[in-house]
Coordinates of C-alpha atoms in Angstrom, one line a residue:
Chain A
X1 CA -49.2 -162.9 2.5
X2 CA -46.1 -161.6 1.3
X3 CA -44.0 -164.6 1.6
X4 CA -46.7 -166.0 -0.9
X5 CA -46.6 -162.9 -3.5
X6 CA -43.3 -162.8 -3.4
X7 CA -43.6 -167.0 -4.1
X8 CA -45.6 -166.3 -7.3
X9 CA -43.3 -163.8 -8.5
X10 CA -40.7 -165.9 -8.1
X11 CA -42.0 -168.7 -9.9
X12 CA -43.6 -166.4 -12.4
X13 CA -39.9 -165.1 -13.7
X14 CA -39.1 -168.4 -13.1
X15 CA -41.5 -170.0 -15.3
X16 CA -41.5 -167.7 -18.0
X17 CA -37.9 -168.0 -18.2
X18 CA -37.6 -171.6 -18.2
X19 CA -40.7 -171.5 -20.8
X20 CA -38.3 -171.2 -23.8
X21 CA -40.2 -171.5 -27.1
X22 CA -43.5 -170.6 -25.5
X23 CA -42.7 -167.9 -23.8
X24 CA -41.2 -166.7 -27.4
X25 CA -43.9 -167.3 -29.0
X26 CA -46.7 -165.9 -27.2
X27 CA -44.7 -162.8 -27.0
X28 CA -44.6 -162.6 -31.0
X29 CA -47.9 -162.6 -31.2
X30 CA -48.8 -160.3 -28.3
X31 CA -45.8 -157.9 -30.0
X32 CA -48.0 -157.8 -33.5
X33 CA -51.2 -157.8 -31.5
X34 CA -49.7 -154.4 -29.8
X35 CA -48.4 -153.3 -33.4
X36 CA -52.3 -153.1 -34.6
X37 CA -53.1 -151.5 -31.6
X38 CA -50.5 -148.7 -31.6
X39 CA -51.2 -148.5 -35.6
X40 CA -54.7 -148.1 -34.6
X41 CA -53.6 -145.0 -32.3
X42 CA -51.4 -143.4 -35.2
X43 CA -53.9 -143.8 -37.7
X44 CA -56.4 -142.4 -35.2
X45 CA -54.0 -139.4 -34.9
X46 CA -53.1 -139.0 -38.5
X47 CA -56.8 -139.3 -39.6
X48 CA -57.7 -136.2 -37.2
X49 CA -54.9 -134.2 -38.2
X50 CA -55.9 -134.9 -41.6
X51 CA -59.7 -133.9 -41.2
X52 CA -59.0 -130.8 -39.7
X53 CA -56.2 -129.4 -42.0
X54 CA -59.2 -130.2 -44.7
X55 CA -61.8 -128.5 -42.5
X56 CA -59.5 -125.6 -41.6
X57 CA -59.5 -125.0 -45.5
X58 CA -62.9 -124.7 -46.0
X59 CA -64.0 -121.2 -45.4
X60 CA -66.7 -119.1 -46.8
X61 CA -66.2 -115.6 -48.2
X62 CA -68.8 -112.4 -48.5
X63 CA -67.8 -110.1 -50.8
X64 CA -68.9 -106.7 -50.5
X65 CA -70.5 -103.9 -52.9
X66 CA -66.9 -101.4 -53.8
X67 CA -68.8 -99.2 -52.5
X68 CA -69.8 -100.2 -49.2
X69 CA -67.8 -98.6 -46.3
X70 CA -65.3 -100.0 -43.8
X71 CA -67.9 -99.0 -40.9
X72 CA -70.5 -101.1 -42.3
X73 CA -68.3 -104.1 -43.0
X74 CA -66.8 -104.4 -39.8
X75 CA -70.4 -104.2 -37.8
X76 CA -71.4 -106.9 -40.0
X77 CA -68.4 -108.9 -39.0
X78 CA -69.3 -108.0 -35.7
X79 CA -73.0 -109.1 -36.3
X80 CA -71.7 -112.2 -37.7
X81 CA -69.6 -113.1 -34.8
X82 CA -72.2 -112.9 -32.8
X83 CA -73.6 -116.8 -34.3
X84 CA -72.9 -120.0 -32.2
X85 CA -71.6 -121.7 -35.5
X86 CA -69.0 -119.0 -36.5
X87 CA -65.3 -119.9 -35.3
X88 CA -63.5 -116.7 -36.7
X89 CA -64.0 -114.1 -39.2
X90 CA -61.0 -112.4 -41.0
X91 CA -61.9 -108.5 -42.7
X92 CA -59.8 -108.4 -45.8
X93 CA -59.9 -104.7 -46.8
X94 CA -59.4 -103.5 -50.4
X95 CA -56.4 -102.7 -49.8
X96 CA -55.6 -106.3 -48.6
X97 CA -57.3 -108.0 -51.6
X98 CA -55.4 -106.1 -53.8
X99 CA -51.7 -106.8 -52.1
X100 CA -52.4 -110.4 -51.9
X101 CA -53.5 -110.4 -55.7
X102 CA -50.6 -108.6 -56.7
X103 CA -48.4 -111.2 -54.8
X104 CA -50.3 -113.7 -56.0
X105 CA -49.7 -112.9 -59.7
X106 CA -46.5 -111.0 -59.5
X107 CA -44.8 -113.5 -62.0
X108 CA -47.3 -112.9 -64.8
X109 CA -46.0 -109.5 -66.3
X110 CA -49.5 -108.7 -68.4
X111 CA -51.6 -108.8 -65.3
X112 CA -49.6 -106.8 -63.2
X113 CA -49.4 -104.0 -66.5
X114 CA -53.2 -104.4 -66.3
X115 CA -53.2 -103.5 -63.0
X116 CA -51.2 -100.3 -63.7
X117 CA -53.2 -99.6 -66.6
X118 CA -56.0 -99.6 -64.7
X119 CA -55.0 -97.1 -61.9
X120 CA -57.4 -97.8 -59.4
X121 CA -58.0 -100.5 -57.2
X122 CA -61.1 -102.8 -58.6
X123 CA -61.0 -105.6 -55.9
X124 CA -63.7 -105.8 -53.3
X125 CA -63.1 -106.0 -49.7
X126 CA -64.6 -109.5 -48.1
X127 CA -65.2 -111.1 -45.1
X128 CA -63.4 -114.6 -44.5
X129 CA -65.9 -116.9 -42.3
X130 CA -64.8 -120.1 -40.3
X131 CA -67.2 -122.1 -39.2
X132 CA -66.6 -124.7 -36.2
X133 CA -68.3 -127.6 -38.2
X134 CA -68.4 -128.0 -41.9
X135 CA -71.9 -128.5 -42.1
X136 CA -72.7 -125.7 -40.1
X137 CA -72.2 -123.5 -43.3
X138 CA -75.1 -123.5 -45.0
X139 CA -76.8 -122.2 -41.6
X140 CA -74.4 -119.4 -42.0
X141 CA -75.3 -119.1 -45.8
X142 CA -79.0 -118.7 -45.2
X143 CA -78.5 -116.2 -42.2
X144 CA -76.3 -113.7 -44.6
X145 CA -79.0 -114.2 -47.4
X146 CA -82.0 -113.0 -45.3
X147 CA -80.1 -110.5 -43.2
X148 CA -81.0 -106.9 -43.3
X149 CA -77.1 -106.2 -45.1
X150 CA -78.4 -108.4 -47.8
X151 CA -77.7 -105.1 -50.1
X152 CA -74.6 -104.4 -49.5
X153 CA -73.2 -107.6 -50.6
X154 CA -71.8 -108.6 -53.9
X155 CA -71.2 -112.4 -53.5
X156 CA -71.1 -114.7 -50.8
X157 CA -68.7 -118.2 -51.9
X158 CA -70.7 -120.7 -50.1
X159 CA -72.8 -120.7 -53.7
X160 CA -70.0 -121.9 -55.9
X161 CA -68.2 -123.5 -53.2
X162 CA -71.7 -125.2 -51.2
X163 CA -71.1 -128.5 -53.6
X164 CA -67.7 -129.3 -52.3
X165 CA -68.3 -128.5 -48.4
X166 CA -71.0 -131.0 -48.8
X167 CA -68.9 -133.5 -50.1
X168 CA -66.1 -132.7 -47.7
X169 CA -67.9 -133.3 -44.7
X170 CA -69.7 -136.5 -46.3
X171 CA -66.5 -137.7 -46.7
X172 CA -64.8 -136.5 -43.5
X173 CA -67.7 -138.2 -41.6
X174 CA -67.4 -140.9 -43.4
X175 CA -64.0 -141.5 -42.4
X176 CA -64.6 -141.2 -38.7
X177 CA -67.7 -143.8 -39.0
X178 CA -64.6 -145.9 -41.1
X179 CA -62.1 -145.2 -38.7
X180 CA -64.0 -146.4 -35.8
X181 CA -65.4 -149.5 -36.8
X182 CA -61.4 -150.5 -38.3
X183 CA -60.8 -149.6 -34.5
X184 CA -63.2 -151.9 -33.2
X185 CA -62.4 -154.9 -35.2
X186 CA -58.7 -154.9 -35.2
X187 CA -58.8 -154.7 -31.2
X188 CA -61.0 -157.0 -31.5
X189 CA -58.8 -159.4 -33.9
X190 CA -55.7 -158.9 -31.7
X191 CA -57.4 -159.4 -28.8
X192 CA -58.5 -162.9 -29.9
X193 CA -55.6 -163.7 -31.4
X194 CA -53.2 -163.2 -28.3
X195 CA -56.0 -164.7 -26.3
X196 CA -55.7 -167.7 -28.3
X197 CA -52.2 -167.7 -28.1
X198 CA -52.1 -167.2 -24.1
X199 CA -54.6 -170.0 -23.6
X200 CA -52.7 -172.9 -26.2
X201 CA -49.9 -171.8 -23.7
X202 CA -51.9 -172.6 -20.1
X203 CA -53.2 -175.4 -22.0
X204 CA -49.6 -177.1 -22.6
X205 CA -49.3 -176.8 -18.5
X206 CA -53.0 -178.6 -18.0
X207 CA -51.1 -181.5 -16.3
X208 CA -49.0 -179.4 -13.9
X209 CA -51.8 -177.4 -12.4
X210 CA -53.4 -180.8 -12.1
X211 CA -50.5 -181.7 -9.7
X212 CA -50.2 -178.7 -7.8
X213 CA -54.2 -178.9 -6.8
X214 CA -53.6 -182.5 -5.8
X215 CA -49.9 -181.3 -4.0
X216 CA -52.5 -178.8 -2.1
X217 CA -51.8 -175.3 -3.6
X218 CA -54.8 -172.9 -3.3
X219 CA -56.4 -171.5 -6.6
X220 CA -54.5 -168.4 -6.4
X221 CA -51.2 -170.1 -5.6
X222 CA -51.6 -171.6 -9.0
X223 CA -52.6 -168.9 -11.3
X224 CA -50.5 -165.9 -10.0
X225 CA -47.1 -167.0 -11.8
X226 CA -49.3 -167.5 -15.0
X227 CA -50.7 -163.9 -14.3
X228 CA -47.2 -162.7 -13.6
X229 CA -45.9 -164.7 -16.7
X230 CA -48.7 -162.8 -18.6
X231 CA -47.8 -159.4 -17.3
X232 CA -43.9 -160.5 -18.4
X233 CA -45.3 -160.9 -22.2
X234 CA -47.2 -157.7 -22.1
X235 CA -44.0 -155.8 -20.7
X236 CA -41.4 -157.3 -23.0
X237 CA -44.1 -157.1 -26.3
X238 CA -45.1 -153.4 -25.8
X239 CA -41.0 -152.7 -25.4
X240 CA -40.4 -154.3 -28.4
X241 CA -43.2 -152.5 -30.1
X242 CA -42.4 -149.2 -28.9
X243 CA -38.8 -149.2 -30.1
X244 CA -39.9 -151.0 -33.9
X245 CA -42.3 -147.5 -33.9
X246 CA -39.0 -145.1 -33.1
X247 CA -37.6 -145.9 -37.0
X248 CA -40.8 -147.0 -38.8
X249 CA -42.2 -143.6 -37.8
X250 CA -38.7 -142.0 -38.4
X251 CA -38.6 -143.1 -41.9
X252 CA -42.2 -142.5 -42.5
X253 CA -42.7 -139.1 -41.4
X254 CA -41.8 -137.6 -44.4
X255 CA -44.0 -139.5 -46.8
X256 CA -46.9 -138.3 -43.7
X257 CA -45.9 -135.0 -44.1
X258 CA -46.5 -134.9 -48.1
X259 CA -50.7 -135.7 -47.2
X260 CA -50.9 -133.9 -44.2
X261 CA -48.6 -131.0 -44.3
X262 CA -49.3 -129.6 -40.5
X263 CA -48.3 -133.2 -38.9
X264 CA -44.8 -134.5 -38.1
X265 CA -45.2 -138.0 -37.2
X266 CA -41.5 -137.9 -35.8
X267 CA -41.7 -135.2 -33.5
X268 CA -45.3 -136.7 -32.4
X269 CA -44.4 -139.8 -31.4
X270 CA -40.9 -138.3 -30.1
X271 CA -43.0 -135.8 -27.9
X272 CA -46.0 -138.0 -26.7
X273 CA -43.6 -140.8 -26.6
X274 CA -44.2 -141.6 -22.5
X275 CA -47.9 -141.5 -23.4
X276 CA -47.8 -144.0 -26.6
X277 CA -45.4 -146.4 -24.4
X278 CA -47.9 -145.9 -21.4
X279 CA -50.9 -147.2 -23.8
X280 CA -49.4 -150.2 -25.2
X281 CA -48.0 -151.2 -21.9
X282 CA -50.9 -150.9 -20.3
X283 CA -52.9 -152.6 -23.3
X284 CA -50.3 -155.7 -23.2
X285 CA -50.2 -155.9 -19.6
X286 CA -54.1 -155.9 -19.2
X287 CA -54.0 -158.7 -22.2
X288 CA -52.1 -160.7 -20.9
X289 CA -53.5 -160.7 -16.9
X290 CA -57.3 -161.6 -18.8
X291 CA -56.0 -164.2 -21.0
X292 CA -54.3 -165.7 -18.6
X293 CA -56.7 -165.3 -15.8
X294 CA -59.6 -166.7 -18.2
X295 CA -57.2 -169.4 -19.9
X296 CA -56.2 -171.3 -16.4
X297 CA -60.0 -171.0 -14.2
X298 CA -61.2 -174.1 -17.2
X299 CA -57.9 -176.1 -15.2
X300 CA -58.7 -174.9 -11.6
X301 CA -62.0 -177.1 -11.5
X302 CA -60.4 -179.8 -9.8
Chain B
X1 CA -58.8 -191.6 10.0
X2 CA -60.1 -192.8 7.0
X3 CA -64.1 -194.0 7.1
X4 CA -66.3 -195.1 3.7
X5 CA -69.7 -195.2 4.9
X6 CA -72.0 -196.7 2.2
X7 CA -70.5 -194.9 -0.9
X8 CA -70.9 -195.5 -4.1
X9 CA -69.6 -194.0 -7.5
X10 CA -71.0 -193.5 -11.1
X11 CA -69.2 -192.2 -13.9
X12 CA -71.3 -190.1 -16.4
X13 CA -70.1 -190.4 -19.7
X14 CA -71.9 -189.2 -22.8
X15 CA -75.5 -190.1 -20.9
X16 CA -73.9 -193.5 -20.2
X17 CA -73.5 -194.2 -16.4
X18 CA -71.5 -196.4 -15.6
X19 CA -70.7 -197.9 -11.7
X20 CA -67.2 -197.6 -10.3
X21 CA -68.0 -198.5 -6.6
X22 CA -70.8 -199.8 -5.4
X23 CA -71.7 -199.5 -1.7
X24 CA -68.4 -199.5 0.1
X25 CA -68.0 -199.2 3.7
X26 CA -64.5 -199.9 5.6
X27 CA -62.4 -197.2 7.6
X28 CA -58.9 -197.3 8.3
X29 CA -57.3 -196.5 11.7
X30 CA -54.2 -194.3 12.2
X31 CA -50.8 -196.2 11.8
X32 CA -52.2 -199.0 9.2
X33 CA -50.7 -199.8 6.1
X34 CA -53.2 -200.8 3.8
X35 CA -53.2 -202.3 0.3
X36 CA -56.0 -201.7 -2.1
X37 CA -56.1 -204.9 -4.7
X38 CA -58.0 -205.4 -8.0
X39 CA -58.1 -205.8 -11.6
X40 CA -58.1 -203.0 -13.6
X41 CA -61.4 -201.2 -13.5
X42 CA -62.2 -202.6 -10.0
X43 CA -62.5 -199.3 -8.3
X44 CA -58.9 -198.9 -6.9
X45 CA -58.3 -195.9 -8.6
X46 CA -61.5 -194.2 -7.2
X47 CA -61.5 -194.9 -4.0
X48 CA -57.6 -192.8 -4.3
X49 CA -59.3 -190.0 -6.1
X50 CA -62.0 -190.0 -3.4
X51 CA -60.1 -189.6 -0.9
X52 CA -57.7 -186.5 -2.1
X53 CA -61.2 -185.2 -3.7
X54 CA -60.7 -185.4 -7.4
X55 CA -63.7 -186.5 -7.5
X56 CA -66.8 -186.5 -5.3
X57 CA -69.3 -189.9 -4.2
X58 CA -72.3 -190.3 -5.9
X59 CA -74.0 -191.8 -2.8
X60 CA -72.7 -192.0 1.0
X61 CA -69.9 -190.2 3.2
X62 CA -66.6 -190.0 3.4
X63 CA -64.3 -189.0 6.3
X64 CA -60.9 -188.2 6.0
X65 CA -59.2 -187.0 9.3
X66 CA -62.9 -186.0 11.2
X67 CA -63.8 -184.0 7.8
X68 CA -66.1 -185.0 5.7
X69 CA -64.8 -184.6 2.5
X70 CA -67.7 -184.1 0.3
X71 CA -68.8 -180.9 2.2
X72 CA -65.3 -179.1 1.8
X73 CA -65.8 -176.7 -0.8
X74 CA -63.0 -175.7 -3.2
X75 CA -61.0 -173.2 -1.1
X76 CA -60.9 -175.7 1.7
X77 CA -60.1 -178.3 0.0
X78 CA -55.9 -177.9 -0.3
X79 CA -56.0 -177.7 3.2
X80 CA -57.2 -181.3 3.3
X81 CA -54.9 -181.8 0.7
X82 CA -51.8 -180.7 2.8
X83 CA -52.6 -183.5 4.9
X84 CA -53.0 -186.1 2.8
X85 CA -50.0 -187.4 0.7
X86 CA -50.0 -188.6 -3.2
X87 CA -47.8 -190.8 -5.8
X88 CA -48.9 -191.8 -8.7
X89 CA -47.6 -194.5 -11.4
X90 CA -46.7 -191.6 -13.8
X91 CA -44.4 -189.7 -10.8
X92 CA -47.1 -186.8 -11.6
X93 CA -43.7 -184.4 -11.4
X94 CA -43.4 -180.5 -12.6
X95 CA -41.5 -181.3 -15.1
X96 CA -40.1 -177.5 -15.5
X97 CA -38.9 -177.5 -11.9
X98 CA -36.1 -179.4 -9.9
X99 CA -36.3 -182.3 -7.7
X100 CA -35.6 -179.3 -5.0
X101 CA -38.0 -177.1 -6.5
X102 CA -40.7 -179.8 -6.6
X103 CA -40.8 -180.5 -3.0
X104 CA -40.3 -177.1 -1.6
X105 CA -43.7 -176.3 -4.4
X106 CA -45.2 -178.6 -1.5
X107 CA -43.9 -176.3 1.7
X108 CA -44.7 -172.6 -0.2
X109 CA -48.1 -173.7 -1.4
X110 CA -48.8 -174.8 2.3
X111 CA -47.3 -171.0 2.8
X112 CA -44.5 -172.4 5.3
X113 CA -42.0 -169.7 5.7
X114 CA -38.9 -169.7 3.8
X115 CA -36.5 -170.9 6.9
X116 CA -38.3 -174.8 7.0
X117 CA -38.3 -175.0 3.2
X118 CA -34.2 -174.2 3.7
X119 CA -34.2 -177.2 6.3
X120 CA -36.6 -179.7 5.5
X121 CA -36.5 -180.4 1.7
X122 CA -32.7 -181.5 1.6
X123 CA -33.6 -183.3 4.7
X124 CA -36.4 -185.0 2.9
X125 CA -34.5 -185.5 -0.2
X126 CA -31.7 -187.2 2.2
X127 CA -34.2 -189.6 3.1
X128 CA -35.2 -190.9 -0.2
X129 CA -31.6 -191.2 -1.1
X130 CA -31.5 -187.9 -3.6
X131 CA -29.2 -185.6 -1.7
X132 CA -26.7 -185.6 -4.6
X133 CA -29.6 -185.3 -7.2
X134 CA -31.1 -182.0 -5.8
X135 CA -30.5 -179.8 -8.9
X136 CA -31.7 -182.2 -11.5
X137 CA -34.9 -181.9 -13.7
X138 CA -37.0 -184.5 -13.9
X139 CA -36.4 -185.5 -17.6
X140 CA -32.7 -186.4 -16.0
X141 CA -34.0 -188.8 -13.5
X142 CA -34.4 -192.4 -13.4
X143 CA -37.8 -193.9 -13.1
X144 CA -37.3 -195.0 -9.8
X145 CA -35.7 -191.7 -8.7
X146 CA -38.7 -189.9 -10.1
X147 CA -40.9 -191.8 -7.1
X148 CA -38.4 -191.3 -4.5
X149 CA -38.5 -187.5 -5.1
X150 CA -42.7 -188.2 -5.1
X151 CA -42.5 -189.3 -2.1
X152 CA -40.2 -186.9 -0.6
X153 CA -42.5 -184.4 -1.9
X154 CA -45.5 -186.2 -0.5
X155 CA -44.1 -186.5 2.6
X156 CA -43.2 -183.2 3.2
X157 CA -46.1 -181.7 4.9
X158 CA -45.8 -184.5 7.6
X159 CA -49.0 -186.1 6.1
X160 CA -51.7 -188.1 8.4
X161 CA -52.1 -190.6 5.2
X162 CA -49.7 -191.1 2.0
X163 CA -51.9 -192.7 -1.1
X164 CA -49.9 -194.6 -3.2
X165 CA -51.9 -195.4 -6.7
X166 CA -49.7 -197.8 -8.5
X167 CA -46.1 -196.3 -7.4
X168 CA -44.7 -199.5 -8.9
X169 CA -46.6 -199.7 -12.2
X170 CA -43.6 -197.9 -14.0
X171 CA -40.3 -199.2 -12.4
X172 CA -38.0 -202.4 -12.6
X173 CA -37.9 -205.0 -9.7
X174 CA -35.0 -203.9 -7.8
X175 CA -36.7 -200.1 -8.0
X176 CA -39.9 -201.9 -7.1
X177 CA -38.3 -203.3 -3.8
X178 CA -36.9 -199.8 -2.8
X179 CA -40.1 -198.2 -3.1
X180 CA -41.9 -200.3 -0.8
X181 CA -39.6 -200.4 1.6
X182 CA -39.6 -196.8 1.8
X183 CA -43.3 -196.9 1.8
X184 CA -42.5 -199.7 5.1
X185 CA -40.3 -196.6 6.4
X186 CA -42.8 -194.1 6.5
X187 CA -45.3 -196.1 7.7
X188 CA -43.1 -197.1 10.6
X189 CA -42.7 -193.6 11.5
X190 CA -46.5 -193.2 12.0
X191 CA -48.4 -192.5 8.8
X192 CA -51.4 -194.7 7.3
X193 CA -50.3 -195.4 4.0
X194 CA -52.4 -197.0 1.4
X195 CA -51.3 -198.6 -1.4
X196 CA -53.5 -199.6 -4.6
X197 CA -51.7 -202.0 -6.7
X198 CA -51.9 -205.5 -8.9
X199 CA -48.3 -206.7 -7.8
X200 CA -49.0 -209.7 -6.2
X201 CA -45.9 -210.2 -5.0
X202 CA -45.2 -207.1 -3.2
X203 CA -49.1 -207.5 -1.5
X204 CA -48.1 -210.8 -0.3
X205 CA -44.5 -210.0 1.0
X206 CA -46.1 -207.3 2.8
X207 CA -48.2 -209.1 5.0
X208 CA -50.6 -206.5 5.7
X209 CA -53.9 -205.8 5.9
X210 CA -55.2 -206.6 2.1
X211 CA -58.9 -205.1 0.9
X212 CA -60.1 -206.8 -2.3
X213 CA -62.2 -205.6 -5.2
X214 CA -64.2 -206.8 -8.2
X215 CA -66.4 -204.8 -9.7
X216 CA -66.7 -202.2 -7.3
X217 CA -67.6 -203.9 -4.6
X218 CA -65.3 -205.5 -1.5
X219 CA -65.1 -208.8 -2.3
X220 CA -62.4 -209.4 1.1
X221 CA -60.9 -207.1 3.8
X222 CA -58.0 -209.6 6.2
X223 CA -55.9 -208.3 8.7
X224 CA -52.8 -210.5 7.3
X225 CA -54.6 -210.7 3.9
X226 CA -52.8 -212.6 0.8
X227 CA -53.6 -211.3 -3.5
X228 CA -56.3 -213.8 -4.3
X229 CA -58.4 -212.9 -7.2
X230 CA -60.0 -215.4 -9.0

């Protein structure tokens, strides 16, 4: 038993080396086959870390009457905290408002002289509501409009702002739907292709697993070497593809970080590096064991 | 050893069927040396690949060393194989292994340990006159050296029968004498060995026991049997 793994091995390395041009060429295209699929993993990432900078900017605000006490406010917020759909609620006192306003606009001299002219402080204190899902914002709309503190409120700024949530989460929902059909299809495409590519190989050697049968090797005496050949390609095509993504994402993480400001592609793929490697390994390595499994049994009849 | 018993042979191709052998019977007994004669298209060619079970009868049974052959299922069947040995008129090498390689493929598919492939295939390679040659490819090989190391490689499991299909068909005179000869060698040393060929000269040289086909059938089978085809 292991005289005879150890036999395939053998003649596996053996083979693969002594392969030349096919064994080159097969790993080409398993090496852009296992670009797509590692492409398909950072635009997986990117795209999420995209959404959800968007969705963490979408908030809602309820302003309150300048009247209406802290007290109050802050058992609303509690009252508010209470609902499945709320994430987090920031109080921003009067105070608050007024400091970020003042920061906000501290270059433009005539605002900040109206501000002094005016001697009081004329912002209203607010709640800041996050909401685990986009589209769970209206629900939190309707509950503030029909809730006993309806009163006390001045404006809530899901009514200006209700038109771009909804298109926000169209569009972030479309993307995902996008996302995982492009998924689907280039998998599927590389997949093909590399099978393809595996199975011209096998068919080259047609004529020597003829002899073999007819020399009086088993089945699995025939197709192990091809397997381990296979497993060679996926090895040597995920390497190659892991250390082509070290400088591409390098040299594009800045351009990354300009659209999605909270993601560093180079420290990603620096820190989850094991894991990315892991995945295309694995993906080549299970490539090429099917291909080649699949490619040679059509041979095997004999 | 060998045994036919009433088999026949139809190729199917695209609905066509068309007869290869037609009711054969004969049997060959251990130590013979046999030669298979025929035009092309007589059945010569079947009868080999019936034997090592490339392909399977239509009709009848066939027993090769007290199995019958049509029964072995495809994880028995290199077992049989092991026992029976090949050459063809195209050398049938692995052309990305050496002459070494090639025979000791014979030894490690059989799963012999690595201690009689160390000892038998330069032995084997010795005997076909290849010792110096052991290293070499195939594609750096002479025609009739490509047979030799055939035969080495089909002799190497110590088979009950060697099947030569034509080992001739490809080489020069003087290449054609050494073969035989060889094939005279091993039979000497105990193994049936039949030989399928259209070179009348060797068949009659030989002086052996001739069977004759036309048309799929056995048209003669003589102990000290001479080529005669009409």
């Amino acid at each position: 038993m292991f005289t005879t793994l150890s036999r395939i091995i053998k003649y596996g390395i053996v083979g693969f080396w002594r392969s030349g041009l096919i064994s080159v060429a097969t790993i080409v295209v398993m090496f852009l086959a296992i670009m797509v699929f590692q492409n398909l993993i950072l635009f997986n990432v990117l795209a999420k870390s995209a959404l959800d900078s968007i969705q963490n900017k979408i908030d809602i605000s309820v302003y309150f009457n300048v009247d209406t006490s802290e007290d109050n406010i802050l058992k609303i917020k509690n009252e508010l905290e209470g609902l499945v759909e709320v994430k987090n609620i920031e109080y921003i006192s009067k105070s608050k408002a007024f400091e970020i306003f003042q920061s906000r606009h501290k270059e433009e001299e005539i605002i900040s002289q109206a501000l002094e002219e005016l001697g009081e402080n004329p912002l209203a204190a607010s709640l800041n509501i996050k909401a685990y899902n986009p589209s769970d914002y209206s629900a939190i709309n309707s509950y503030i409009n029909t809730a006993a503190f309806k009163n006390l409120i001045y404006k809530v700024s899901y009514a200006q702002n209700s038109l771009v949530i909804e298109r926000l989460t169209k569009i972030m929902d479309t993307a995902k739907q996008f996302g995982a059909v492009l998924t689907f299809v280039l998998s599927l495409v590389a997949i093909l292709i590399t099978f393809n590519t595996i199975r011209l190989a096998i068919y080259s050697y047609r004529d020597e697993i003829n002899i073999m049968k007819l020399v009086g090797a088993s089945n699995a005496f025939i197709q192990g070497p091809y397997v381990v050949e296979g497993i060679i390609y996926g090895i040597i095509a995920a390497t190659l593809g892991f250390f082509i993504l070290l400088p591409l994402s390098y040299f594009a993480s800045p351009y990354v970080e300009i659209f999605i400001p909270d993601m560093n592609l180079w420290t990603y793929v620096i820190s989850n590096a094991l894991t990315l490697f892991g995945y295309q390994a694995f993906f080549g390595i299970i490539l090429g064991i099917i291909s080649s499994s699949i490619a040679i049994r059509k041979y095997l009849k004999v | 050893m060998i045994n036919f018993q009433g088999v026949s042979k139809n190729y199917k191709n695209n609905g066509h069927s068309s007869v290869a052998l037609e009711d054969i019977d004969f049997s060959i007994e251990p130590k013979e040396f046999i030669s298979l004669v025929g035009k092309s298209g007589a059945g010569k060619s079947t009868i080999v690949k019936l034997i090592i079970g490339e392909e399977k009868p239509t009709k009848g049974k066939i027993i090769v060393s007290s199995h019958d052959i049509s029964k072995l299922n495809s994880s028995q069947m290199p077992h049989l194989r092991r026992h029976i040995g090949v050459i063809f008129q195209d050398f049938s090498l692995l052309n990305n292994k050496t002459a070494y390689e090639n025979v000791a493929f014979a030894l490690e598919a059989a799963g012999r340990p690595q201690i009689e492939i160390d000892e038998f295939v330069p032995q084997a390679l010795e005997m076909v006159g290849l010792a110096n040659k052991m290293n070499n490819f195939p594609k750096e090989l002479s025609g009739g050296e490509k047979q030799r190391v055939a035969i080495a490689r089909a002799m190497i499991n110590h088979p009950d029968v060697l099947i030569a299909d034509e080992p001739t068909g490809n080489l020069d005179p003087a290449n054609t004498s050494e073969i035989i000869k060889l094939l005279l060698k091993i039979n000497e040393l105990g193994t049936v060995v039949i030989l399928a060929t259209h070179n009348k000269e060797i068949v009659d040289d030989l002086k052996k026991r001739v069977i004759t086909l036309e048309n799929g059938k056995i048209i003669r089978d003589e102990k000290n049997g001479k080529y005669i085809l009409d």
